[in-house]
Short mmCIF file of C-alpha atoms in Angstrom, two decimals:
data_model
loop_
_atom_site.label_atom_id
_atom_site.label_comp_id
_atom_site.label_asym_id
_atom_site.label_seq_id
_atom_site.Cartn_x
_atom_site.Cartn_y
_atom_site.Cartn_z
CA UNK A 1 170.15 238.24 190.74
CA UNK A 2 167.49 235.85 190.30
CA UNK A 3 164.44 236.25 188.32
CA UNK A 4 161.35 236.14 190.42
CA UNK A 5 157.54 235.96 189.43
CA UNK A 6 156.34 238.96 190.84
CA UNK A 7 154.29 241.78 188.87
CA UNK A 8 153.34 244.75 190.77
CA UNK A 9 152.27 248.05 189.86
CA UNK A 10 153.97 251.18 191.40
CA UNK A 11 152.62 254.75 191.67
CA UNK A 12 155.50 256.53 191.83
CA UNK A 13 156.00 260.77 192.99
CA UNK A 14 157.83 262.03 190.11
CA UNK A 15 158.89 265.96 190.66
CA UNK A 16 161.41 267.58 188.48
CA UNK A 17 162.85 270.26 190.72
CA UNK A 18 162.12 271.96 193.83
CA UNK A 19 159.82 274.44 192.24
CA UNK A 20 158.41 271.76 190.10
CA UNK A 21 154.49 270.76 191.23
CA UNK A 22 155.13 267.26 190.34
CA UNK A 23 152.80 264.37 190.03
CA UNK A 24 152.05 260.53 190.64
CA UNK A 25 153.04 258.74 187.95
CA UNK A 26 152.30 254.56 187.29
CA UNK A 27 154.79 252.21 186.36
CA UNK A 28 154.61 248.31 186.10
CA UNK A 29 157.42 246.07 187.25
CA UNK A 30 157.79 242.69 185.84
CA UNK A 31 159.57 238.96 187.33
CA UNK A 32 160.42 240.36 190.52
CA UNK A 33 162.13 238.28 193.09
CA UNK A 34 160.47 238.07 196.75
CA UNK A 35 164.18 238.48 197.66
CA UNK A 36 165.03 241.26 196.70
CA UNK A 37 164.98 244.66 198.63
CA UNK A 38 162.60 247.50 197.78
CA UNK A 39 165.59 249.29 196.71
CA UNK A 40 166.94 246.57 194.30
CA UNK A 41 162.95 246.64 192.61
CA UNK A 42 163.22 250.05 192.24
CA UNK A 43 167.34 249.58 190.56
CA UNK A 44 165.53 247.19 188.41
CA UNK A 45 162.53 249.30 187.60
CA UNK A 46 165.56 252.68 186.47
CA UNK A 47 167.39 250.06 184.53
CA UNK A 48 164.17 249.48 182.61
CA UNK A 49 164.03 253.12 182.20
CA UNK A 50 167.14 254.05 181.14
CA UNK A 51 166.84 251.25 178.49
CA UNK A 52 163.64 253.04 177.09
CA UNK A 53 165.07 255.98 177.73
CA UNK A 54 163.12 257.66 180.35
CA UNK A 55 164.67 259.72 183.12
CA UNK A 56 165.12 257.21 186.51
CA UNK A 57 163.39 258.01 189.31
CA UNK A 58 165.83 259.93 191.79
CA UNK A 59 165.93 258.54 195.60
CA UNK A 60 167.96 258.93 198.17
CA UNK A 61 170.24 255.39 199.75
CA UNK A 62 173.81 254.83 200.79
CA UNK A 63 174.64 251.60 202.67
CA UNK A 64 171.52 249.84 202.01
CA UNK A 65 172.47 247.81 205.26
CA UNK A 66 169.77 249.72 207.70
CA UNK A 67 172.24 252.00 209.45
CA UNK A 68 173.22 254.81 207.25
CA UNK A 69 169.14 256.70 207.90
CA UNK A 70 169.85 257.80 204.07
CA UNK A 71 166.71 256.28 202.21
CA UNK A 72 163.61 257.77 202.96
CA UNK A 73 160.65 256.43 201.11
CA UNK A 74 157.23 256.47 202.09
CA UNK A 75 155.63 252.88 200.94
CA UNK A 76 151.66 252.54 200.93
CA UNK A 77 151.47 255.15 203.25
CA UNK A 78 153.84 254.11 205.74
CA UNK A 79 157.81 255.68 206.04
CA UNK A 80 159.78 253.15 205.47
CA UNK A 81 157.01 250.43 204.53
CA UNK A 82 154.64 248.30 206.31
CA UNK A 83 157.00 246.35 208.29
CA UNK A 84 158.10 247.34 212.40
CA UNK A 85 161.55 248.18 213.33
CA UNK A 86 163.14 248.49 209.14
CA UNK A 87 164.54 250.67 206.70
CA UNK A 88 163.41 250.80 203.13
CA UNK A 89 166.75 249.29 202.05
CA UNK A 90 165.66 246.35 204.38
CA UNK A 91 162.46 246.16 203.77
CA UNK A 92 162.18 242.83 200.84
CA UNK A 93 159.32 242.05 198.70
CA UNK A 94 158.28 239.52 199.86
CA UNK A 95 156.57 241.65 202.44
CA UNK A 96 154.01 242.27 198.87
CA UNK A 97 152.24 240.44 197.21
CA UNK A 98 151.92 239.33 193.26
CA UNK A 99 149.46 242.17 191.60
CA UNK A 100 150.01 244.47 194.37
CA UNK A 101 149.91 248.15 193.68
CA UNK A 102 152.43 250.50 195.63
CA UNK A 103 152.26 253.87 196.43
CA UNK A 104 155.58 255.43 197.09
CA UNK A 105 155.56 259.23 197.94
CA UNK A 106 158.49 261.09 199.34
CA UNK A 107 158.51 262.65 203.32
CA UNK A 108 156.35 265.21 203.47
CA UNK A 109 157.34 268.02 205.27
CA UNK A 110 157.49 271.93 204.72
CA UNK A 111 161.06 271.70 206.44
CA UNK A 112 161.94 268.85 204.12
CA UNK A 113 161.48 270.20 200.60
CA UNK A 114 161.67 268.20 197.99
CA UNK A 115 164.84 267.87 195.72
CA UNK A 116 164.14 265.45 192.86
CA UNK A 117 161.29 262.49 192.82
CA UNK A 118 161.31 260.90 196.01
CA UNK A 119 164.91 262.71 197.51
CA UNK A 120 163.65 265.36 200.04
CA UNK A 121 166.62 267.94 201.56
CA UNK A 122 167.18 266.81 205.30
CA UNK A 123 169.81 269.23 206.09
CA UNK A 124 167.34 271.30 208.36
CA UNK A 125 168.18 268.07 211.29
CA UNK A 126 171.86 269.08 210.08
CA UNK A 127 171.31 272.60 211.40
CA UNK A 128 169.22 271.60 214.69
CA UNK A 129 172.64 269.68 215.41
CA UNK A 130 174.99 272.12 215.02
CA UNK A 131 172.97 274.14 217.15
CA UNK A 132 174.36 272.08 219.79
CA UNK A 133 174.09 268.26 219.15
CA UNK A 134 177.65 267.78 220.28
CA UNK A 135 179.55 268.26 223.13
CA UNK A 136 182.87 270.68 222.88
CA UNK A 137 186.34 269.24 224.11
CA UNK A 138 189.56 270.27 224.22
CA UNK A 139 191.89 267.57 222.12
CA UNK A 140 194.80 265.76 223.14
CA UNK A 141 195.81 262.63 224.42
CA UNK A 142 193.13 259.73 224.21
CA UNK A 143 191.84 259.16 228.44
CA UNK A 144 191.92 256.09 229.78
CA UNK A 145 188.94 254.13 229.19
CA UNK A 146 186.66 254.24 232.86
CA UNK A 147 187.94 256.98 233.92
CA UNK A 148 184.27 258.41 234.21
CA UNK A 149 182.16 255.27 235.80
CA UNK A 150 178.91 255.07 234.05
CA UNK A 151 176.24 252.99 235.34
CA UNK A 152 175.25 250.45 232.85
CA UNK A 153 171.12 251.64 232.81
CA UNK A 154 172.31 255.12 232.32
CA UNK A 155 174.66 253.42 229.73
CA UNK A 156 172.22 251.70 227.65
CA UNK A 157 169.38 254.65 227.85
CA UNK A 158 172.08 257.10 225.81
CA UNK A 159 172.95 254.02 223.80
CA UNK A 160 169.61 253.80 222.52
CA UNK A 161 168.82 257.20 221.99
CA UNK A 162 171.88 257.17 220.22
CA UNK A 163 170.76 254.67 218.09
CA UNK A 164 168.65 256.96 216.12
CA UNK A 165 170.18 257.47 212.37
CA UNK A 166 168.14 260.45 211.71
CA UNK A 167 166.25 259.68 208.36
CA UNK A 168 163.19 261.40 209.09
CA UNK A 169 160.66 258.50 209.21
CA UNK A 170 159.22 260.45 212.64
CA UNK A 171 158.79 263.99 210.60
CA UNK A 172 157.36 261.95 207.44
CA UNK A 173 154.97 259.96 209.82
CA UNK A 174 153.81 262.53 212.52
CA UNK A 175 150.50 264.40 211.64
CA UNK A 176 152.16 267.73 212.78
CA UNK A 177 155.50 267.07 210.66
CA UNK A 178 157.38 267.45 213.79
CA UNK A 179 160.51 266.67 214.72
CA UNK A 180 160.51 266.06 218.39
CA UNK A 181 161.77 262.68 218.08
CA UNK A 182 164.87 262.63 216.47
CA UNK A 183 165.20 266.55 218.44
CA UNK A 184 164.75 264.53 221.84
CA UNK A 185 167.16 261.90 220.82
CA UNK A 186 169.86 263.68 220.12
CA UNK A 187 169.54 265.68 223.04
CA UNK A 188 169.29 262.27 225.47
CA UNK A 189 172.33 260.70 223.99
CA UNK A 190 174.48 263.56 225.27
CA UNK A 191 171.94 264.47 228.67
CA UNK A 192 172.15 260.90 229.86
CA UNK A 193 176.26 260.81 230.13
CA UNK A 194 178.29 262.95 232.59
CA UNK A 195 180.05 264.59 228.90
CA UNK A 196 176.86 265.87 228.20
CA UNK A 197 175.98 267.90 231.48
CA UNK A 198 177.97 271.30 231.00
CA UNK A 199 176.16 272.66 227.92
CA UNK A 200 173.16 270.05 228.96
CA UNK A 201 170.86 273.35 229.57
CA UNK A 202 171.90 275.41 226.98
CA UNK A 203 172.01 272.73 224.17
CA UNK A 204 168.14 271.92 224.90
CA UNK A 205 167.26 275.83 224.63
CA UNK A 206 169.50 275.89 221.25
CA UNK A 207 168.20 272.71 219.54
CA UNK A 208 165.02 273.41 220.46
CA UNK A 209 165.00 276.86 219.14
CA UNK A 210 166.68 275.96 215.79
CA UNK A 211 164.12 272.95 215.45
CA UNK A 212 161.34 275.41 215.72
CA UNK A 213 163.03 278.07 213.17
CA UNK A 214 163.23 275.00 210.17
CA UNK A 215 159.11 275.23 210.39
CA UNK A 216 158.17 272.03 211.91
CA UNK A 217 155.12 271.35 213.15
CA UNK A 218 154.33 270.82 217.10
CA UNK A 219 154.37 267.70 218.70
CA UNK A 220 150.67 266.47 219.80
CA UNK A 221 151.71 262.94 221.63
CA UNK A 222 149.82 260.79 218.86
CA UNK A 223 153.05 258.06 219.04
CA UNK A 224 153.27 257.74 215.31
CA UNK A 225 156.60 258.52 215.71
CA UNK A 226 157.69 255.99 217.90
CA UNK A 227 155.09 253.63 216.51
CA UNK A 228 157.53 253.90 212.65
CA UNK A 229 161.21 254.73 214.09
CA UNK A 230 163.30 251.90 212.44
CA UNK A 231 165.89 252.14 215.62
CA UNK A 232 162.47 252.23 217.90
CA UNK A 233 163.43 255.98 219.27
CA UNK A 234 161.30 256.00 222.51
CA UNK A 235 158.38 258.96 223.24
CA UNK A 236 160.74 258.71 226.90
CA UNK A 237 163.29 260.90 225.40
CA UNK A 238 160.31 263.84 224.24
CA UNK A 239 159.57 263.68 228.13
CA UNK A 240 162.94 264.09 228.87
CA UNK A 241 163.47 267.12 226.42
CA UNK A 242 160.11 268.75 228.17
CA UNK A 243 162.15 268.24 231.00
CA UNK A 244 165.04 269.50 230.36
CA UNK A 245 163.53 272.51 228.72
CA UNK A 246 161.59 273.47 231.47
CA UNK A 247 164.42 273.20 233.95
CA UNK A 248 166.61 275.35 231.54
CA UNK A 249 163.92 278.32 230.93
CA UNK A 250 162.66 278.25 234.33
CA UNK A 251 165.28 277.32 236.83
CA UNK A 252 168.80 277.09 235.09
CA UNK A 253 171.36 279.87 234.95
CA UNK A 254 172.38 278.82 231.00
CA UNK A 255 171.80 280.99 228.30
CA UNK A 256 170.37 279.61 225.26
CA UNK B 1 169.16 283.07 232.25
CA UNK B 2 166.81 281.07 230.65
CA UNK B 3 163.81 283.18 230.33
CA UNK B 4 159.89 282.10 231.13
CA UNK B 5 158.84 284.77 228.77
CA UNK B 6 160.43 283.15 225.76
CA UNK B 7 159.57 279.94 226.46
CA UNK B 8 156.31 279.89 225.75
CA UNK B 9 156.22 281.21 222.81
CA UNK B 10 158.54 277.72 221.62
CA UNK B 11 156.91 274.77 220.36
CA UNK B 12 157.74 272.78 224.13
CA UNK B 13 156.41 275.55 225.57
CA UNK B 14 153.01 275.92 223.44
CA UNK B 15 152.14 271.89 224.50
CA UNK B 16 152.62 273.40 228.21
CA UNK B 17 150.11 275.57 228.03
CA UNK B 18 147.58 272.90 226.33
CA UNK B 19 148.81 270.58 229.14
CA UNK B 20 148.48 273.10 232.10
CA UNK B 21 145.10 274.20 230.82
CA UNK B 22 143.87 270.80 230.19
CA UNK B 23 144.36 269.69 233.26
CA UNK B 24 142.88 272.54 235.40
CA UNK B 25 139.86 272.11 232.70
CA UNK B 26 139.89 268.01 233.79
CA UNK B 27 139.46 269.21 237.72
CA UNK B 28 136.78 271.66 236.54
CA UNK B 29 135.07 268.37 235.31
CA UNK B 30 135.53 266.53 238.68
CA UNK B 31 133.60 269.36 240.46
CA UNK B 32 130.66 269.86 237.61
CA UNK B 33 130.10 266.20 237.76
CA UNK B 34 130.10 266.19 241.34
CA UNK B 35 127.51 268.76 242.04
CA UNK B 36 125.17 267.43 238.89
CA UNK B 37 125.14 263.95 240.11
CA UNK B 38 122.86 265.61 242.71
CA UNK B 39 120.00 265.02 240.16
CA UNK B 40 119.99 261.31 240.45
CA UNK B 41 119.43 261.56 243.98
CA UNK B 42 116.17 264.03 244.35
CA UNK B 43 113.97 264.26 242.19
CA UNK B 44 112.42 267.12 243.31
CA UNK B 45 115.51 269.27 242.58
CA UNK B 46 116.04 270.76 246.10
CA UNK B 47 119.65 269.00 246.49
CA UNK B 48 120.44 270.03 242.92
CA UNK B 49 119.74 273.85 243.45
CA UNK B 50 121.46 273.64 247.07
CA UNK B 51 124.71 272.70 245.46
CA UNK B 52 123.72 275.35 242.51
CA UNK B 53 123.11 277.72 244.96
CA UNK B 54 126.21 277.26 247.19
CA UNK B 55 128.72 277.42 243.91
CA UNK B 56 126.84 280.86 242.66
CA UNK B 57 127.30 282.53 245.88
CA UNK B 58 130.61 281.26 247.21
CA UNK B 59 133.11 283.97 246.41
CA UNK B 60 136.55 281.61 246.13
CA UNK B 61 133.75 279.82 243.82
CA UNK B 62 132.47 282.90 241.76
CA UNK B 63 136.36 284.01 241.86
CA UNK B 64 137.46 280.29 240.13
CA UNK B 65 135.35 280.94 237.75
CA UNK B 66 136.79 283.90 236.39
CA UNK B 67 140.13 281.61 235.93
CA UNK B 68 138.05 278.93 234.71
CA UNK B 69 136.68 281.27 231.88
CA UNK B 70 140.68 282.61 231.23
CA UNK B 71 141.49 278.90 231.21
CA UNK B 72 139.44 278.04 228.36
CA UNK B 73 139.95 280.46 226.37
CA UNK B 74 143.55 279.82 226.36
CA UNK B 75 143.02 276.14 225.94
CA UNK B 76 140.98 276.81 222.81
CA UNK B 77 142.92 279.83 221.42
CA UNK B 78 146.02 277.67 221.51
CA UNK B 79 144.75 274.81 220.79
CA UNK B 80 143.42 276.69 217.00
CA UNK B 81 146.59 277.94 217.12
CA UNK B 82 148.40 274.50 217.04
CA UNK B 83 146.22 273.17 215.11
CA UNK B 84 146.47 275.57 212.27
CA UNK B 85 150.69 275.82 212.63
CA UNK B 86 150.56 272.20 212.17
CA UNK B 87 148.68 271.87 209.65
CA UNK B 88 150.58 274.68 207.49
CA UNK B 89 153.97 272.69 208.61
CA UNK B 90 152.71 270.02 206.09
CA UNK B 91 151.78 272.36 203.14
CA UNK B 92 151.66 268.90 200.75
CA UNK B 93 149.60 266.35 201.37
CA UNK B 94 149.88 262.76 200.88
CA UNK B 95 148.22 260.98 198.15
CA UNK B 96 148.27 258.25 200.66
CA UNK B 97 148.66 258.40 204.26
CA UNK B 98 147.61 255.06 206.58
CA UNK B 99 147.68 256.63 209.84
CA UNK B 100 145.91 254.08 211.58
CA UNK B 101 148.80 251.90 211.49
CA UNK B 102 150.71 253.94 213.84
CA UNK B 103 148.79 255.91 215.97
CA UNK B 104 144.86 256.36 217.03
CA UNK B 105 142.64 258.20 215.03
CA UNK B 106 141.37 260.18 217.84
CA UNK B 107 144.81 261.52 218.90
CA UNK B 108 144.81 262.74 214.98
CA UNK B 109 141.57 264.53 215.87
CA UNK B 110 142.00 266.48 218.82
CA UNK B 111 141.01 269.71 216.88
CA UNK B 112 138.11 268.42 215.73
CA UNK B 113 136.80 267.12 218.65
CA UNK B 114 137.66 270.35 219.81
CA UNK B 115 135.70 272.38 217.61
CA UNK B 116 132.29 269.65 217.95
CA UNK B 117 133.18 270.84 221.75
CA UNK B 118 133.50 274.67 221.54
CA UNK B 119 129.47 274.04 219.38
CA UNK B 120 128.57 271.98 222.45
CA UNK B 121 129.71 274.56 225.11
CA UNK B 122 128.25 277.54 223.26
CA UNK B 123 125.02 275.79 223.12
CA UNK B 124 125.50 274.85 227.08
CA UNK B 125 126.37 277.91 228.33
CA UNK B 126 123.34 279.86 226.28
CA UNK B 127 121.15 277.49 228.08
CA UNK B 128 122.18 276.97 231.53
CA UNK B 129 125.19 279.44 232.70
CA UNK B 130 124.12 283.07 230.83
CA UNK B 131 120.45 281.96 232.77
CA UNK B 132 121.74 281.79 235.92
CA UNK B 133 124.16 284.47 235.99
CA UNK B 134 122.49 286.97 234.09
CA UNK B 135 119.49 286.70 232.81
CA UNK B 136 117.94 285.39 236.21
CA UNK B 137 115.70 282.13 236.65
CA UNK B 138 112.18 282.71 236.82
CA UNK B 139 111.29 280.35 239.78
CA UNK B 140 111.63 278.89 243.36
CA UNK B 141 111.86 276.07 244.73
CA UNK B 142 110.53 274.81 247.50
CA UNK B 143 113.64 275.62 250.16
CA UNK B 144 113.53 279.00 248.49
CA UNK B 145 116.58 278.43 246.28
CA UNK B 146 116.26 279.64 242.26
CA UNK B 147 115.33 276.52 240.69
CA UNK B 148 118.12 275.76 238.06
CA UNK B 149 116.88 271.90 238.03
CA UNK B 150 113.21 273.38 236.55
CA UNK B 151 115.16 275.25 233.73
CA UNK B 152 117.01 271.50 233.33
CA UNK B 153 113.40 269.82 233.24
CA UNK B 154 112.38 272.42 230.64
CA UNK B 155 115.44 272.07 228.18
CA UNK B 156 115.44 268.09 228.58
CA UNK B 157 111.39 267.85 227.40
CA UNK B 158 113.19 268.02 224.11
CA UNK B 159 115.01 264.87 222.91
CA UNK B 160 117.51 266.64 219.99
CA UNK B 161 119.06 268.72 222.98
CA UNK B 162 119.22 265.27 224.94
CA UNK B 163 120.52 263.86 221.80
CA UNK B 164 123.16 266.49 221.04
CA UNK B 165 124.28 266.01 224.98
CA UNK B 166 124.31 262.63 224.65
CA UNK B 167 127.29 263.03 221.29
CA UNK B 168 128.98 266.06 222.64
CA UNK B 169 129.81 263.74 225.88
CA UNK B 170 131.26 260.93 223.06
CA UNK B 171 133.08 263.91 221.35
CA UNK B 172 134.30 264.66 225.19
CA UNK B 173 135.20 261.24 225.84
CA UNK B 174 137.59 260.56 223.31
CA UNK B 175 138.96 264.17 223.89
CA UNK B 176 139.63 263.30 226.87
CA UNK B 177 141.17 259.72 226.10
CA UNK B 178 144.06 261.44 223.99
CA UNK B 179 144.10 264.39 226.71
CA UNK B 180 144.77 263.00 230.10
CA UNK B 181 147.78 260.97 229.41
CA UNK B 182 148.87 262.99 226.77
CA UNK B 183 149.03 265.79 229.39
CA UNK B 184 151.37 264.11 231.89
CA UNK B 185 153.89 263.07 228.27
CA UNK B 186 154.16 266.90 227.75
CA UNK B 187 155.17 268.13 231.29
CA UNK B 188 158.02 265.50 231.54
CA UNK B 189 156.22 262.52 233.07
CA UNK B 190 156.78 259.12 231.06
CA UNK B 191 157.86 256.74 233.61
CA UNK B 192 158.20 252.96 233.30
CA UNK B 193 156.30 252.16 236.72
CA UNK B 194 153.86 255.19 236.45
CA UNK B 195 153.03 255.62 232.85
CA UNK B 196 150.77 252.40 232.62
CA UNK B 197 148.92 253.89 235.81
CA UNK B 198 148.38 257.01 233.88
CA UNK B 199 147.10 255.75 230.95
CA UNK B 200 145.05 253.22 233.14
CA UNK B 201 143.03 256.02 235.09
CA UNK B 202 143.07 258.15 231.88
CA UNK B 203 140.75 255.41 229.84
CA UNK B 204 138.60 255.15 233.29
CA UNK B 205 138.58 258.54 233.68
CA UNK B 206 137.50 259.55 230.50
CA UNK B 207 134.49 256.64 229.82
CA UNK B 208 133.37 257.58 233.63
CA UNK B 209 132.75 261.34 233.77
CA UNK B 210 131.10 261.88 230.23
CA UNK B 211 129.22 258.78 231.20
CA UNK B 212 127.79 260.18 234.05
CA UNK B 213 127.63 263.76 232.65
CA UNK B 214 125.46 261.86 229.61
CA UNK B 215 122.96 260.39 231.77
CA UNK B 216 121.84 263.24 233.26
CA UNK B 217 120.06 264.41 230.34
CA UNK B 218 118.42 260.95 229.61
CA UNK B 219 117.79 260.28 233.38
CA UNK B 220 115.59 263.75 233.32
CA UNK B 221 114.25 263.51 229.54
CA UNK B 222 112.42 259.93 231.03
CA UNK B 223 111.78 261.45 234.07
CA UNK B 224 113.24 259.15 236.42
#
């Protein structure tokens, strides 16, 4: 990797354990390239730390390609950093600027407790979609491809709610810590196709129920969410949850 | 069954009630600036305590009221109650949060503005309602009518009630700017076509009516 000219100063979250009260701790990177990610800076920064012998800073990534939702840091305020429409992993320095000082935190979120540094536990979103994020099928033989016509706007509304890789960057962002978002997205990807319509009224009921038992907060409309989704989640699918969740408690036969 | 009960205990159903509420307390604001504007066009305060007159003695009036009252308080139970569950859903703060990169700081601030409205209405209410529905209004006017617009004249001689009018209207103004669209969002309504129009007659909506309910203090306090 090439050696770059860039000297920046990070405050880092540093928190030992789950029960730990942690604390903001400074650190000082030196000849960073403008090309590398924010990810790579902070591989270079726990190389540098493992040399002196310091413990690395923990944080969460996978494919470090945008699409996995795994890293989940919260740059200068910001989840995910100051630029529209990225993840961290894709999010390059040269988006900073020589003598800048960083402040990276992790989501904050009493649902989303922290782990270790700057990984937070997201499997509360793994428990709002078993509560009915999927759609149940009997297996067998593959069907033939068409055999439930689509239209193509119906098509491309689920496609883009489905885009959503559910790292959090709505809960970290939104003033209430709520989850609506990603909740509301998962819910269009399935209400939007004709797959989704049996358990349409009772999945809304259960998701919504389970998203409310992992304690987050209530949604107040301020857009933040929508304003920071890297996959650009729109607020249309929380009006299409309210919806669907009126429909279900006050008109449909489902149970939740 | 789905069941009405339970549903508004749920977080969806919690922003109904705020939206529901809100927007019977927005038509309550069409009316009250209706029948106020009356003081711009008589100075003499005979139109004003006509229309004063008329909404203390209708009964459908006197009965809305009652709802109006229920209506509020639910509004601002729930709303403390949101506000608080919110807050306690983020029990760690950021060292660093720039919020005004993603959203607008008055959306942020809806329980503040709130609370500076709950002071303003208390204030209100002492001085105008608890007068003319208990306490009784001294005078006449000239048609024979209690004269509500002298007990107006009165309060208005003093410029820090005019002032604290004049900034609870602001307060209600960028309430209201997060409120009326953000209304229509929670009961289902974000449209491509209609959304814009929404948020269109919300900004009018909410620069007009606490405009005009803002004047009427200064209009009176220079005794135009």
């Amino acid at each position: 990797m090439s050696i770059g000219n860039m000297n920046l100063t990070l405050k880092v979250w540093r928190q030992k354990s789950t029960k730990d009260k942690g604390k903001m701790v400074d650190y000082k990177v030196a000849n960073i390239s403008p090309d590398m990610s924010f990810l790579e800076m902070f591989d270079v920064l726990n190389e540098d730390l493992i040399t002196k012998g310091d413990e690395p800073i923990v944080f969460d990534h996978d494919c470090r390609e945008g699409i996995c939702g795994m890293c989940s840091m919260f740059i200068n305020g910001r989840p995910h950093g100051p630029k529209d429409a990225v993840t961290t992993c894709q999010l390059h320095m040269r988006s900073f600027k020589d003598g800048d000082t960083i402040v990276v935190e992790p989501w904050r979120a009493k649902a989303f407790p922290v782990i270790k540094d700057l990984t937070v536990d997201r499997s509360a979103f793994d428990r709002v979609i078993a509560a009915g994020g999927f759609i149940s099928v009997n297996t067998g033989n593959a069907q033939d491809a068409n055999n439930l016509p689509i239209p193509k706007a119906q098509a491309d509304a689920a496609f883009e709610a489905a885009a959503c890789i559910g790292c959090g960057a709505c809960v970290a962002t939104c003033k209430n810590a709520s989850a609506m978002l990603f909740v509301s997205a998962k819910i269009s990807q399935l209400a939007l196709l004709p797959q989704g319509q049996p358990e349409r009224y009772k999945r809304v009921q259960n998701m919504v129920a389970q998203m409310d038992a992992e304690g987050f907060g209530n949604c107040t409309n301020t857009g933040a969410c929508e304003a920071e989704c890297p996959k650009g989640i729109s607020l249309e699918n929380i009006a299409r949850m309210n919806r669907d969740y009126y429909s279900a408690k006050f008109i449909s036969e489902e149970e939740g | 069954m789905g069941s009405i009960a339970n549903a508004f205990s749920s977080s969806i159903g919690k922003k109904l009630i705020m939206g529901l509420t809100g927007l019977f307390l927005i038509s309550f604001l069409v009316i009250h600036c209706f029948l106020n504007s009356f003081v711009f066009f008589d100075n003499t305060g005979v139109l004003f305590n006509e229309g004063a007159h008329f909404m203390a003695t209708n009964w459908i009036i006197r009965a809305m009221e009652i709802v109006l009252m229920l209506g509020l308080m639910l509004h601002i139970v729930q709303g403390a109650r949101l506000t608080f569950e919110n807050q306690a859903a983020r029990p760690e703060k950021y060292a660093y949060n720039n919020g005004n990169a993603n959203s607008k700081w008055y959306s942020r601030s809806m329980g503040l503005l709130g609370t500076l409205l709950l002071i303003f209405l208390i204030v209100h209410l002492s001085q105008f309602w608890t007068v003319s529905r208990f306490t009784g209004i001294p005078t006449v006017d000239s048609a024979g009518h209690e004269d509500l617009y002298a007990v107006m004249k009165e309060t208005f001689k003093n410029i820090w009630f005019v002032v604290l009018y004049v900034l609870s209207m602001i307060s209600l103004a960028y309430h209201l700017l997060h409120g009326f669209a953000s209304t229509f969002q929670t009961l289902g309504w974000n449209h491509k076509k209609y959304t814009p129009i929404i948020k269109a007659v919300g900004v009018w909506f909410s620069i007009l009516i606490p405009l005009i309910f803002a004047a009427m203090p200064v209009w009176i306090y220079l005794g135009l």
